[in-house]
PDB file of C-alpha atoms and ligand atoms in Angstrom:
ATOM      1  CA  UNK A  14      92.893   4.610 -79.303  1.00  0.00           C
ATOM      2  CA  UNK A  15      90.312   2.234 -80.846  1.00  0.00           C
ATOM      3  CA  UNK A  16      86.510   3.411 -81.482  1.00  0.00           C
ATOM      4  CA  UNK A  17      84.978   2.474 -78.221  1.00  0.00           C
ATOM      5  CA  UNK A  18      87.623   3.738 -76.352  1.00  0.00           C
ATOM      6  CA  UNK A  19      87.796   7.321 -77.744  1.00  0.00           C
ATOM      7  CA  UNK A  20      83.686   7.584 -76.555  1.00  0.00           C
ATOM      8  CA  UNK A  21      84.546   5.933 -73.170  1.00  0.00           C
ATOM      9  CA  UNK A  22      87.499   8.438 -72.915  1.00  0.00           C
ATOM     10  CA  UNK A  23      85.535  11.536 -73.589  1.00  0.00           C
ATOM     11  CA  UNK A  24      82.610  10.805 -71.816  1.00  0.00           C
ATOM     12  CA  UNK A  25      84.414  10.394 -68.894  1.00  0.00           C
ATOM     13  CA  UNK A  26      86.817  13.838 -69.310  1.00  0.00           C
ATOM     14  CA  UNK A  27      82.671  15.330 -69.600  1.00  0.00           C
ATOM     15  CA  UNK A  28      81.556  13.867 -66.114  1.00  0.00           C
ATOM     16  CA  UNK A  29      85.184  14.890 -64.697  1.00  0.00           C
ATOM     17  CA  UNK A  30      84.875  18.273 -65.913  1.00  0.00           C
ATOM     18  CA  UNK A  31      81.292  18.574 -64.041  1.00  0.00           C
ATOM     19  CA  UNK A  32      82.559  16.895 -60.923  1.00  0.00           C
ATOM     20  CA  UNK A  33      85.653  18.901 -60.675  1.00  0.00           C
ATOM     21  CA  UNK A  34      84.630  22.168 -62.686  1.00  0.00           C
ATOM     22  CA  UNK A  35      81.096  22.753 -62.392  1.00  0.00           C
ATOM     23  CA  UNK A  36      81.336  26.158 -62.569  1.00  0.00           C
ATOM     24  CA  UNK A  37      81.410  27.365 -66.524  1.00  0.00           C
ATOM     25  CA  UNK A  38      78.814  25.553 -68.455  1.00  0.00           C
ATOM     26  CA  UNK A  39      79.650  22.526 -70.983  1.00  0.00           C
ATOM     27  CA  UNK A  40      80.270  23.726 -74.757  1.00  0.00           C
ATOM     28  CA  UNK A  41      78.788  20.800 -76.549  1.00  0.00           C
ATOM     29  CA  UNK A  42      78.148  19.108 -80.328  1.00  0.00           C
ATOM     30  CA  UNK A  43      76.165  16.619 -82.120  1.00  0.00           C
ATOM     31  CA  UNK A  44      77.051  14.587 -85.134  1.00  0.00           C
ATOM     32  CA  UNK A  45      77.418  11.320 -85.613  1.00  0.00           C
ATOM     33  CA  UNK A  46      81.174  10.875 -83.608  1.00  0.00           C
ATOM     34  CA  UNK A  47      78.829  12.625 -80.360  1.00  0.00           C
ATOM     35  CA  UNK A  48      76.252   9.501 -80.643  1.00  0.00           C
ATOM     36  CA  UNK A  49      78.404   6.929 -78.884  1.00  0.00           C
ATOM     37  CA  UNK A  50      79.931   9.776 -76.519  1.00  0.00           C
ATOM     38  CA  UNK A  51      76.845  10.539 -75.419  1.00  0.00           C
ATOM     39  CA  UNK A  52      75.812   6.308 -75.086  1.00  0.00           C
ATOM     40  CA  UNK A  53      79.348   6.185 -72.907  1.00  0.00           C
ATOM     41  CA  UNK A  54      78.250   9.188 -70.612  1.00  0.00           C
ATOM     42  CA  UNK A  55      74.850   8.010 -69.522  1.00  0.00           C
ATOM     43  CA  UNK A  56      76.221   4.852 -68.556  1.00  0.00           C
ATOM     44  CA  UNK A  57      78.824   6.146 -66.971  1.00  0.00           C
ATOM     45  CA  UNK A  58      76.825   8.354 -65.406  1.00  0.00           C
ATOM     46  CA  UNK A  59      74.834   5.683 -63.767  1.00  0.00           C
ATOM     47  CA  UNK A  60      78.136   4.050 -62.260  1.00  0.00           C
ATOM     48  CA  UNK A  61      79.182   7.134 -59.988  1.00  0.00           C
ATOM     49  CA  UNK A  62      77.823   7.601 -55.819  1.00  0.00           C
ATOM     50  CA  UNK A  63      74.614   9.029 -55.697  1.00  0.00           C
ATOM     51  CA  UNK A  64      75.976  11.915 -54.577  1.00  0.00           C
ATOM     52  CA  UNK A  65      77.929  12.523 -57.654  1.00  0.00           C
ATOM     53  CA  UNK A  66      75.028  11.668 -59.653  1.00  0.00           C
ATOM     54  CA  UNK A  67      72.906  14.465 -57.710  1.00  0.00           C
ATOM     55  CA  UNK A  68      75.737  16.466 -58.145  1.00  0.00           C
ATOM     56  CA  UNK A  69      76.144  16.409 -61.813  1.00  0.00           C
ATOM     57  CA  UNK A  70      72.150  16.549 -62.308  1.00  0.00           C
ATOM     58  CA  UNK A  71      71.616  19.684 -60.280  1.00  0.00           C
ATOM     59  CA  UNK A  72      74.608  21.449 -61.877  1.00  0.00           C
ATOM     60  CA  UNK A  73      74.407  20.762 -65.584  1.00  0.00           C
ATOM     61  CA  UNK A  74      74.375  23.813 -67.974  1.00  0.00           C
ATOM     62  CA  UNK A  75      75.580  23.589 -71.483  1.00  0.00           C
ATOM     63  CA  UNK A  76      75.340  25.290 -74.683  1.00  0.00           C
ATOM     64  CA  UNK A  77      75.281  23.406 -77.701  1.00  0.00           C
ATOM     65  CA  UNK A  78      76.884  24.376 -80.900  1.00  0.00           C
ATOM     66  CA  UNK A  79      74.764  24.903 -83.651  1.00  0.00           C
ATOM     67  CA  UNK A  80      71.210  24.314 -84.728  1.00  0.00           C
ATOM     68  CA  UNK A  81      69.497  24.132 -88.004  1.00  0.00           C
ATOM     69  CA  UNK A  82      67.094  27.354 -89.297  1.00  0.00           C
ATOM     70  CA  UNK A  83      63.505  26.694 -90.061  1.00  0.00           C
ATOM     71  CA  UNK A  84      63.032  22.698 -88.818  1.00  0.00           C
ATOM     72  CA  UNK A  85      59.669  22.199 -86.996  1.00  0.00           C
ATOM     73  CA  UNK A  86      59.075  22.204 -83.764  1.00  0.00           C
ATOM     74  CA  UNK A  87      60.378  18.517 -82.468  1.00  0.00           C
ATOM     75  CA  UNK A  88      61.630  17.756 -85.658  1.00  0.00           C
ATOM     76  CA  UNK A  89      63.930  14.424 -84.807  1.00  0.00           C
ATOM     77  CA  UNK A  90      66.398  15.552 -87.351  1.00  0.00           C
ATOM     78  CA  UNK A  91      67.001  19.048 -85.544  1.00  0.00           C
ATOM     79  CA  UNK A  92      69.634  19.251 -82.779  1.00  0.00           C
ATOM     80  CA  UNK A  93      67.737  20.155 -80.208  1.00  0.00           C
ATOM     81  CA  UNK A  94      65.791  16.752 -80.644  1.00  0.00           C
ATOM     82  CA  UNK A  95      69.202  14.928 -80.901  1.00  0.00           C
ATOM     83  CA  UNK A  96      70.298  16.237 -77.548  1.00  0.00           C
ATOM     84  CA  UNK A  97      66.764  15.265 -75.322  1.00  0.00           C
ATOM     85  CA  UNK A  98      67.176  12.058 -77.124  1.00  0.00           C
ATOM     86  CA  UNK A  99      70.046  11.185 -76.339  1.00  0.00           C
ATOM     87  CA  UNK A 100      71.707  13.257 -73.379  1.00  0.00           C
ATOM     88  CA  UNK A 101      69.173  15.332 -71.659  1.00  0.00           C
ATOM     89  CA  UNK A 102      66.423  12.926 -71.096  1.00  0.00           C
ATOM     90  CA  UNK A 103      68.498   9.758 -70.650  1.00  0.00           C
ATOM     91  CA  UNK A 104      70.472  11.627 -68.026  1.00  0.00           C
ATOM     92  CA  UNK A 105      67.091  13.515 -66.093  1.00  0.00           C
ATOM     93  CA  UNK A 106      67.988  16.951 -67.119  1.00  0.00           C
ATOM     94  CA  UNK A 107      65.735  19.726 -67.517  1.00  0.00           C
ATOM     95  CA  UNK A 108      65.213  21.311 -71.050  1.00  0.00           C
ATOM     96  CA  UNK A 109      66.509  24.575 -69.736  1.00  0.00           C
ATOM     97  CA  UNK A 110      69.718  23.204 -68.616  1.00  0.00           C
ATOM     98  CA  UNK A 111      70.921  22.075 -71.706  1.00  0.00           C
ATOM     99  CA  UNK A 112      70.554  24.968 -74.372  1.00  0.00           C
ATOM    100  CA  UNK A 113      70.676  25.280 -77.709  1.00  0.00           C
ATOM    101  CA  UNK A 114      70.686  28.018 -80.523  1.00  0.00           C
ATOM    102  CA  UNK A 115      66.608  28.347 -81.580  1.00  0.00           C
ATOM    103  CA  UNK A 116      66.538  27.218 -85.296  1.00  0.00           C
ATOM    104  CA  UNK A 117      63.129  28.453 -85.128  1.00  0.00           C
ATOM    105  CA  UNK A 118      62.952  32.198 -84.236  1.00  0.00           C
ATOM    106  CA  UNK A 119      61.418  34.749 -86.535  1.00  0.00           C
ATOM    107  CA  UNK A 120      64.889  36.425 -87.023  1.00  0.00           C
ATOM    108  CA  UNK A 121      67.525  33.833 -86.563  1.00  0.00           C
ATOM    109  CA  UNK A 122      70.509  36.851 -86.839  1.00  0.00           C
ATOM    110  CA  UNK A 123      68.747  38.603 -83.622  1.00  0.00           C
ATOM    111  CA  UNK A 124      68.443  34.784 -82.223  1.00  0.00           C
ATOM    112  CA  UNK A 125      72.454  34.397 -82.639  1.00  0.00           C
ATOM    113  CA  UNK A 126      73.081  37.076 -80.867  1.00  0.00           C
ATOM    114  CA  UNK A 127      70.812  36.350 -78.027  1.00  0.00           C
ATOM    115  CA  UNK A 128      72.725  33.264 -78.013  1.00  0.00           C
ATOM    116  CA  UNK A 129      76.271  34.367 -77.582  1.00  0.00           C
ATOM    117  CA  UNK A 130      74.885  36.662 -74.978  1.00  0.00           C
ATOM    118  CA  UNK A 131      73.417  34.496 -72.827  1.00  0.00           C
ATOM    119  CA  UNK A 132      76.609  32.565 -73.425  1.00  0.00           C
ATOM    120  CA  UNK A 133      78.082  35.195 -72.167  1.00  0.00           C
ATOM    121  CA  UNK A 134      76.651  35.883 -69.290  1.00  0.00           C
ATOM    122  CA  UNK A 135      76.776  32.630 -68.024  1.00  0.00           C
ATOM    123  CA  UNK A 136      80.321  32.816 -68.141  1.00  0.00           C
ATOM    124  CA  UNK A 137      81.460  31.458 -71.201  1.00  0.00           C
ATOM    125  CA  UNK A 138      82.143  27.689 -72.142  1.00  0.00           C
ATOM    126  CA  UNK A 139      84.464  25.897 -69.705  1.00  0.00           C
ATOM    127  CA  UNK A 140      85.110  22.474 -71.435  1.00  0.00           C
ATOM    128  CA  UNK A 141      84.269  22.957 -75.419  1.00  0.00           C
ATOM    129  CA  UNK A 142      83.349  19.478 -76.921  1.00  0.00           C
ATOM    130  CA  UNK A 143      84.303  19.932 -80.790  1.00  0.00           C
ATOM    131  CA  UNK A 144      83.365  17.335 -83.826  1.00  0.00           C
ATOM    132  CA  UNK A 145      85.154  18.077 -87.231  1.00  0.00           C
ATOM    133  CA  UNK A 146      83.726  18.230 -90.613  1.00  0.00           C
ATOM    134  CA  UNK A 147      85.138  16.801 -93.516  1.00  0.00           C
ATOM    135  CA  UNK A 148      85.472  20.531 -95.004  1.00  0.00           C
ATOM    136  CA  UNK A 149      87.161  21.797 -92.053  1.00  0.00           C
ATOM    137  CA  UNK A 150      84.084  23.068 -89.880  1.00  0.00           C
ATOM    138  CA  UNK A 151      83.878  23.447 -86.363  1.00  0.00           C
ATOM    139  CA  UNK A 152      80.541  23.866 -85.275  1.00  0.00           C
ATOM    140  CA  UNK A 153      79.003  24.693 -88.775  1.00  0.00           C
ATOM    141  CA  UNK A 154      81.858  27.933 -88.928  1.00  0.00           C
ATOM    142  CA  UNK A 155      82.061  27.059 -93.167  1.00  0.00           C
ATOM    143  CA  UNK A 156      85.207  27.998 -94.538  1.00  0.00           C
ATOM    144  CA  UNK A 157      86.474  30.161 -95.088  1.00  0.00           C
ATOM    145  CA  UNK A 158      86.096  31.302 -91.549  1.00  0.00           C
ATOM    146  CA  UNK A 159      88.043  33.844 -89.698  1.00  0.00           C
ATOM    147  CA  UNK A 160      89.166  33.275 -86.325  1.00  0.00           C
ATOM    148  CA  UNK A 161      86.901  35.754 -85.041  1.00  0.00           C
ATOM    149  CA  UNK A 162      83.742  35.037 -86.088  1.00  0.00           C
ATOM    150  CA  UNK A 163      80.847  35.734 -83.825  1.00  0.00           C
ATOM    151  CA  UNK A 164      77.767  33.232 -83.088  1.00  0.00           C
ATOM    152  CA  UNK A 165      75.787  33.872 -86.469  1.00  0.00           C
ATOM    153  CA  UNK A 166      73.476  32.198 -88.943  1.00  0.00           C
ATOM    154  CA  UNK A 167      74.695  31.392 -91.723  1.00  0.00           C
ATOM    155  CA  UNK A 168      74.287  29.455 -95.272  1.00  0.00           C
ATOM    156  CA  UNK A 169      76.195  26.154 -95.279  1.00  0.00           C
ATOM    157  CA  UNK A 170      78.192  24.971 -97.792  1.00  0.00           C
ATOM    158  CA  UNK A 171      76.989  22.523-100.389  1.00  0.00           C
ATOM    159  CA  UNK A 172      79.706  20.151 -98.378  1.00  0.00           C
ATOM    160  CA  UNK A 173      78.232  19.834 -95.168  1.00  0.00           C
ATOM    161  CA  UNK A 174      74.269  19.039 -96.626  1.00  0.00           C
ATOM    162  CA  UNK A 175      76.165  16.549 -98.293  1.00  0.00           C
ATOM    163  CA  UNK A 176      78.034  15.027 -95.301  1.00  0.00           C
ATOM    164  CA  UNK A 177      74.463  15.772 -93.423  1.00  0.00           C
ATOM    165  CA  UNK A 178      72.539  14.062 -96.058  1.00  0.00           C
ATOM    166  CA  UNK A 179      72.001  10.705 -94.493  1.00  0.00           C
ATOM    167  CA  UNK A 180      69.578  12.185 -91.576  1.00  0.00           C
ATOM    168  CA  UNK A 181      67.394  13.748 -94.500  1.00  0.00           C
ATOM    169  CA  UNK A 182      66.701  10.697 -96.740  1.00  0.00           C
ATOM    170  CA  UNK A 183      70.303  11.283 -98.377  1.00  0.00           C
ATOM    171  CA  UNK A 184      68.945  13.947-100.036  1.00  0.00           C
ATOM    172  CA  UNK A 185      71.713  16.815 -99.594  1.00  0.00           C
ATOM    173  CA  UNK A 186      68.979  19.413-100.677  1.00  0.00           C
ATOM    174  CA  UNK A 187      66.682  18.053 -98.001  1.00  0.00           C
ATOM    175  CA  UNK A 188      68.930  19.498 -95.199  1.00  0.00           C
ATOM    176  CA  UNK A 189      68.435  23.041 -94.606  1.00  0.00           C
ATOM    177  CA  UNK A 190      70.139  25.895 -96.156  1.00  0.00           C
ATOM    178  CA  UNK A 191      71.003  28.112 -92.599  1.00  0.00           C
ATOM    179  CA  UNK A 192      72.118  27.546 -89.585  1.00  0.00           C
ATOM    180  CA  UNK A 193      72.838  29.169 -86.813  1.00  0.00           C
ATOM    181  CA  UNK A 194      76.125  28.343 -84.871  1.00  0.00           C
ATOM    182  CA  UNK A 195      78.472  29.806 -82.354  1.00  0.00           C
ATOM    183  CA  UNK A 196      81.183  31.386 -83.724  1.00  0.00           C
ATOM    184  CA  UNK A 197      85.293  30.757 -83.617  1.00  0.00           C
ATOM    185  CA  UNK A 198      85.120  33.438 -81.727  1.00  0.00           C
ATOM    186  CA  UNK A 199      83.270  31.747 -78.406  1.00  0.00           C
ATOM    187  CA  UNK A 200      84.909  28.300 -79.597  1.00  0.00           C
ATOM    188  CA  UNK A 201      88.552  29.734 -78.653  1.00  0.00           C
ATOM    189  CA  UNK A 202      87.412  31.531 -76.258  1.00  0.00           C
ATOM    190  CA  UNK A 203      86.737  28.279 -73.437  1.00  0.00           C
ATOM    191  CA  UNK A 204      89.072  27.662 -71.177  1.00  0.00           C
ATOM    192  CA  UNK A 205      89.575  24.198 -72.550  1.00  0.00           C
ATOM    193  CA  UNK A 206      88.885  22.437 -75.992  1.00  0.00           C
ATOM    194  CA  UNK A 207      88.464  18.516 -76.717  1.00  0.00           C
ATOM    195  CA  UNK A 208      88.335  17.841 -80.271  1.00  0.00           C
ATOM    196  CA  UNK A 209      86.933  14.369 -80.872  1.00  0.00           C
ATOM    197  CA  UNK A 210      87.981  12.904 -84.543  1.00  0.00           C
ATOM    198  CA  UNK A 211      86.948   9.281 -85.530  1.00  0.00           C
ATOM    199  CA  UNK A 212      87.041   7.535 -88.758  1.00  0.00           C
ATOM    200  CA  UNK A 213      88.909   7.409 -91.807  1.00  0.00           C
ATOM    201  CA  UNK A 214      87.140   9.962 -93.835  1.00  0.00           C
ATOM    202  CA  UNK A 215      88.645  12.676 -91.362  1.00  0.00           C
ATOM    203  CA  UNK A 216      92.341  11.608 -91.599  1.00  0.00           C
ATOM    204  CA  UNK A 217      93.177  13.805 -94.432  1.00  0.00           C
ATOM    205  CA  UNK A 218      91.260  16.893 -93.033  1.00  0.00           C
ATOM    206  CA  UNK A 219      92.495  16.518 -89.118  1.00  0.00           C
ATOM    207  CA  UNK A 220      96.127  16.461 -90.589  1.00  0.00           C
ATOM    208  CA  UNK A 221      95.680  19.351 -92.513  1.00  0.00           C
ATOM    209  CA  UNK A 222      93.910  20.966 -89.244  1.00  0.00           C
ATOM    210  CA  UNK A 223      96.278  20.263 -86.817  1.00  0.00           C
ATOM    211  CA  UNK A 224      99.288  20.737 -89.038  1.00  0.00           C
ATOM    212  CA  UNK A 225      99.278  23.075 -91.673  1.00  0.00           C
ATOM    213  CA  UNK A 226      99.453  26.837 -90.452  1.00  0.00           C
ATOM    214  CA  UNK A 227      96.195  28.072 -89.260  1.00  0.00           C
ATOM    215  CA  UNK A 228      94.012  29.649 -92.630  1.00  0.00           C
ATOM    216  CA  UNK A 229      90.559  31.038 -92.948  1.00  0.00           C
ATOM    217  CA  UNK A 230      89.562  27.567 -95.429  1.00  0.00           C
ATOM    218  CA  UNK A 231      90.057  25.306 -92.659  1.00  0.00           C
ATOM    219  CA  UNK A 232      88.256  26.582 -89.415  1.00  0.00           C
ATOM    220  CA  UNK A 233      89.193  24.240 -87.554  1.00  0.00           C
ATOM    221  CA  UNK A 234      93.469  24.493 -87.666  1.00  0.00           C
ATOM    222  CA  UNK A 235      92.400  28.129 -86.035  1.00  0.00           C
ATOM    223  CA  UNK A 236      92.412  25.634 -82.690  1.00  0.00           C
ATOM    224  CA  UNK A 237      96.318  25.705 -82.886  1.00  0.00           C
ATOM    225  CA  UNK A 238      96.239  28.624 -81.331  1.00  0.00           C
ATOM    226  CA  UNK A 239      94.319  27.610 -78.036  1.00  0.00           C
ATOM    227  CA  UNK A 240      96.862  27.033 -75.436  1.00  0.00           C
ATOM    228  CA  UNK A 241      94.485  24.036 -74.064  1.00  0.00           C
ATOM    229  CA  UNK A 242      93.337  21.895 -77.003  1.00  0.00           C
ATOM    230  CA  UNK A 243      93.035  18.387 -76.328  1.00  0.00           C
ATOM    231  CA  UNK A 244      92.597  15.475 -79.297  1.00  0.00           C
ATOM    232  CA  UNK A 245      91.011  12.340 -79.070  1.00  0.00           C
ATOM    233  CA  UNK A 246      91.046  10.155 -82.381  1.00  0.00           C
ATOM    234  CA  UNK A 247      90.492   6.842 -83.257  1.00  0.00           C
ATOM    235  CA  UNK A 248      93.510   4.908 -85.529  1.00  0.00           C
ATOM    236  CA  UNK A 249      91.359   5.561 -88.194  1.00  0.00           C
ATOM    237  CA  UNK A 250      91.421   9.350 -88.154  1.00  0.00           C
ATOM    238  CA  UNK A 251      94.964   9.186 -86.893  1.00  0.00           C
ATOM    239  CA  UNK A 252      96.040   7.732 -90.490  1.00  0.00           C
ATOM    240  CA  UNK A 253      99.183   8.384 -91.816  1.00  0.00           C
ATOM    241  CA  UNK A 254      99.485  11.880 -89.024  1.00  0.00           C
ATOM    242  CA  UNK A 255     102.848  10.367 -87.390  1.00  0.00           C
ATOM    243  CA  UNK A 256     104.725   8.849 -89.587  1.00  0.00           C
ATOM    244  CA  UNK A 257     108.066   9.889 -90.444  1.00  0.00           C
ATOM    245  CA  UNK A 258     108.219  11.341 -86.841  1.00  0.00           C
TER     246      UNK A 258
HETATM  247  C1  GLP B 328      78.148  18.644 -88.173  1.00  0.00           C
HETATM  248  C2  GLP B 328      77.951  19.525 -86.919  1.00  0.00           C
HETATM  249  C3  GLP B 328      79.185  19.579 -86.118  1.00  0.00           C
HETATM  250  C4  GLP B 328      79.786  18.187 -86.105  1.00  0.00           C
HETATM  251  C5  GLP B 328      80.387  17.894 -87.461  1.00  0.00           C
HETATM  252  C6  GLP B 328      80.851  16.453 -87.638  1.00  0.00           C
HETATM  253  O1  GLP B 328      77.642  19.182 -89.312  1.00  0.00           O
HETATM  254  N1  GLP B 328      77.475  20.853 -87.159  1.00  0.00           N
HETATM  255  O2  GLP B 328      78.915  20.072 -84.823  1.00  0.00           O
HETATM  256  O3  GLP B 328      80.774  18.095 -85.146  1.00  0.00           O
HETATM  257  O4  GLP B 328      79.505  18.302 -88.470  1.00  0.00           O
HETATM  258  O5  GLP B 328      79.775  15.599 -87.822  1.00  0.00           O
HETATM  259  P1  GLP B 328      79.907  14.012 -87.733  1.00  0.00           P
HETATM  260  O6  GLP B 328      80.317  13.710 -86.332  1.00  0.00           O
HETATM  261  O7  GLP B 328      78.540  13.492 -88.053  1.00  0.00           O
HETATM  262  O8  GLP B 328      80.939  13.598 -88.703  1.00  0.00           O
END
């Protein structure tokens, strides 16, 4: 489907999901391909009964992804600003009910792990909202990344500050060195997966995701293996991916 239509699309699998499945919190992302999902859902949002509104306010829980290390406290360039900007505020949500990893605890390893277990406790992720980076990366899992990996920090590659770049001036250096992310390990483990891909910078790297067999340098093809992973992708990203089929 065109642009506009894969944001429309997923916002509306999100608000299904809470309507339907509220009970497993929301597994979500940021990036640039989130910014018009997110657009899509708030107005969306605004279109259902009251009731479903209420609903969907009262419920919400999710966990976001990643988060940079060492950003100040309301730093717009850190995730956690990205998501009151543009989800949690817009929609009425509370801070506490849509989480993130905290890029600025004294000991971001011990943070990570108070992550995943509070993750974990709540149930695990129901509906896992994935972006893709042009090195492969789910989440910020860097390659080479083993199918098991755990919610950690780590360093990213030189890749991703580069892809990053454009929120820090363009200046790849300017993006922080660590992050902290939730692993491949809670990624597979949600009951369900939608993996949004737009653009044609991504064609190459979705194909070799989706196709090639699963391998530690591309985190993301480790997503074969999920028995429900859906894809939503703009022409763009779909490229050349069906010919000769
Ligand atoms: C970022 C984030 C991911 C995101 C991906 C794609 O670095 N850590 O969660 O999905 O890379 O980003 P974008 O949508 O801006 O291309």
């Amino acid at each position: 489907v065109d642009g506009p239509a894969v944001a429309a699309a997923v916002a509306a699998r999100l608000l299904e999901e809470r309507l339907q499945r509220p009970r497993l919190p929301l597994g979500l992302a940021t990036g640039r391909t989130m910014e018009p999902v997110y657009a899509a859902l708030v107005e969306q949002l605004e279109q259902l009964s009251g009731a479903q509104q209420q609903a969907i306010r009262q419920g919400w829980l999710s966990f976001n992804l990643d988060e940079y290390v060492g950003l100040v406290l309301h730093d717009p360039r850190s995730f956690k600003a990205f998501m009151a900007a543009r989800l949690q505020r817009p929609l009425g949500l509370q801070p506490e009910q849509v989480l993130l990893p905290d890029g600025l605890a004294s000991d971001p390893q011990a943070e990570a792990r108070r992550y995943g277990a509070a993750l974990a406790v709540a149930g695990g992720v129901g509906l896992q909202l994935l972006g893709l980076g042009l090195n492969g990366h789910v989440g910020f899992n860097e390659p080479p990344c083993g199918a098991q990996a755990p919610c950690r920090c780590l360093t990213l590659s030189a890749a991703t500050r580069a892809q990053n770049a454009g929120a820090f001036g363009g200046d790849p250096k300017a993006v922080p060195a660590q992050a902290i992310t939730l692993g491949l390990a809670e990624i597979l483990a949600a009951e369900r997966i939608l993996l949004v891909v737009t653009g044609a910078s991504k064609a190459a790297i979705l194909k070799r995701a989706l196709q090639e067999p699963p391998c530690p340098e591309v985190p993301a093809s480790w997503l074969q293996h999920h028995p429900r992973l859906e894809v939503v992708v703009d022409r763009a990203a779909l490229g050349t991916f069906l010919q000769g089929r």
